[in-house]
mmCIF file of C-alpha atoms in Angstrom:
data_model
loop_
_atom_site.group_PDB
_atom_site.id
_atom_site.type_symbol
_atom_site.label_atom_id
_atom_site.label_comp_id
_atom_site.label_asym_id
_atom_site.label_seq_id
_atom_site.Cartn_x
_atom_site.Cartn_y
_atom_site.Cartn_z
ATOM 1 C CA MET A 1 0.000 0.000 0.000
ATOM 2 C CA LEU A 2 1.032 3.585 -0.537
ATOM 3 C CA ASP A 3 2.476 5.366 2.471
ATOM 4 C CA HIS A 4 1.036 8.756 1.538
ATOM 5 C CA ARG A 5 -2.569 9.838 1.203
ATOM 6 C CA TRP A 6 -4.315 10.993 -1.954
ATOM 7 C CA GLU A 7 -7.605 12.842 -1.558
ATOM 8 C CA THR A 8 -9.298 11.157 -4.503
ATOM 9 C CA ASN A 9 -12.610 10.846 -2.630
ATOM 10 C CA LYS A 10 -12.652 14.607 -2.193
ATOM 11 C CA TYR A 11 -11.773 15.546 -5.771
ATOM 12 C CA ILE A 12 -13.778 12.977 -7.750
ATOM 13 C CA THR A 13 -16.993 14.697 -6.680
ATOM 14 C CA SER A 14 -16.125 17.686 -8.894
ATOM 15 C CA VAL A 15 -15.127 15.652 -11.969
ATOM 16 C CA THR A 16 -18.045 15.712 -14.405
ATOM 17 C CA VAL A 17 -16.287 14.711 -17.622
ATOM 18 C CA PRO A 18 -16.733 11.120 -18.872
ATOM 19 C CA THR A 19 -14.949 8.893 -16.379
ATOM 20 C CA LEU A 20 -13.555 5.374 -16.654
ATOM 21 C CA VAL A 21 -12.458 3.611 -13.484
ATOM 22 C CA LEU A 22 -10.341 0.596 -14.407
ATOM 23 C CA HIS A 23 -9.189 -1.523 -11.458
ATOM 24 C CA GLY A 24 -7.488 -4.878 -11.000
ATOM 25 C CA THR A 25 -9.009 -7.143 -8.370
ATOM 26 C CA LYS A 26 -5.527 -8.106 -7.107
ATOM 27 C CA ASP A 27 -4.133 -4.558 -6.918
ATOM 28 C CA ARG A 28 -1.745 -4.422 -3.939
ATOM 29 C CA VAL A 29 -1.112 -0.669 -4.214
ATOM 30 C CA ILE A 30 -4.689 0.638 -4.072
ATOM 31 C CA PRO A 31 -7.434 -1.589 -2.639
ATOM 32 C CA PHE A 32 -10.046 -2.748 -5.151
ATOM 33 C CA SER A 33 -12.761 -1.366 -2.867
ATOM 34 C CA MET A 34 -11.278 2.117 -3.363
ATOM 35 C CA GLY A 35 -11.909 1.878 -7.111
ATOM 36 C CA GLN A 36 -15.506 0.902 -6.429
ATOM 37 C CA LYS A 37 -15.899 3.825 -4.021
ATOM 38 C CA ILE A 38 -14.450 6.316 -6.517
ATOM 39 C CA TYR A 39 -16.899 5.081 -9.157
ATOM 40 C CA ALA A 40 -19.832 5.406 -6.754
ATOM 41 C CA LEU A 41 -18.820 8.955 -5.796
ATOM 42 C CA SER A 42 -18.353 10.111 -9.382
ATOM 43 C CA PRO A 43 -21.064 12.547 -10.497
ATOM 44 C CA ALA A 44 -20.199 12.039 -14.182
ATOM 45 C CA LYS A 45 -23.220 11.347 -16.372
ATOM 46 C CA THR A 46 -21.084 9.072 -18.523
ATOM 47 C CA LYS A 47 -19.063 6.708 -16.387
ATOM 48 C CA GLN A 48 -17.964 3.100 -16.426
ATOM 49 C CA PHE A 49 -16.379 0.769 -13.887
ATOM 50 C CA LYS A 50 -14.318 -2.095 -15.273
ATOM 51 C CA GLN A 51 -12.773 -4.694 -13.035
ATOM 52 C CA ILE A 52 -9.874 -6.715 -14.364
ATOM 53 C CA ILE A 53 -10.228 -10.120 -12.688
ATOM 54 C CA GLY A 54 -6.872 -11.074 -11.174
ATOM 55 C CA GLY A 55 -5.372 -7.812 -12.419
ATOM 56 C CA SER A 56 -2.651 -5.890 -10.617
ATOM 57 C CA HIS A 57 -2.059 -2.158 -10.207
ATOM 58 C CA LEU A 58 -0.907 -1.899 -13.833
ATOM 59 C CA SER A 59 -3.955 -3.591 -15.364
ATOM 60 C CA GLY A 60 -4.578 -0.609 -17.614
ATOM 61 C CA PHE A 61 -1.578 -1.731 -19.640
ATOM 62 C CA SER A 62 -2.958 -5.253 -20.168
ATOM 63 C CA VAL A 63 -4.695 -6.203 -23.407
ATOM 64 C CA GLU A 64 -8.047 -6.237 -21.602
ATOM 65 C CA GLY A 65 -7.344 -2.846 -20.041
ATOM 66 C CA GLN A 66 -6.297 -1.303 -23.353
ATOM 67 C CA LYS A 67 -9.402 -2.663 -25.098
ATOM 68 C CA THR A 68 -11.588 -1.225 -22.345
ATOM 69 C CA ILE A 69 -9.992 2.204 -22.693
ATOM 70 C CA TYR A 70 -10.289 2.092 -26.497
ATOM 71 C CA HIS A 71 -13.989 1.155 -26.397
ATOM 72 C CA PHE A 72 -14.778 3.722 -23.705
ATOM 73 C CA ILE A 73 -13.215 6.554 -25.699
ATOM 74 C CA ASN A 74 -14.720 5.465 -29.007
ATOM 75 C CA ASN A 75 -18.214 5.272 -27.527
ATOM 76 C CA LEU A 76 -18.226 8.822 -26.184
#
């Protein structure tokens, strides 16, 4: 886990642009539950939560993560 604190919960509430939360279920840096919380707090009208089963902190770089990002952007 990180030894410093980010105030993501505080700032996500003012982010209204389309938002993709991509999170690996085996992330050891940021708990998976934090990704779920960020998604729930997001006021964005267009938002998506994608879990990468068994994925680590760098799941966005996986093939599944890259496909998710590509489809999210192309469907805006």
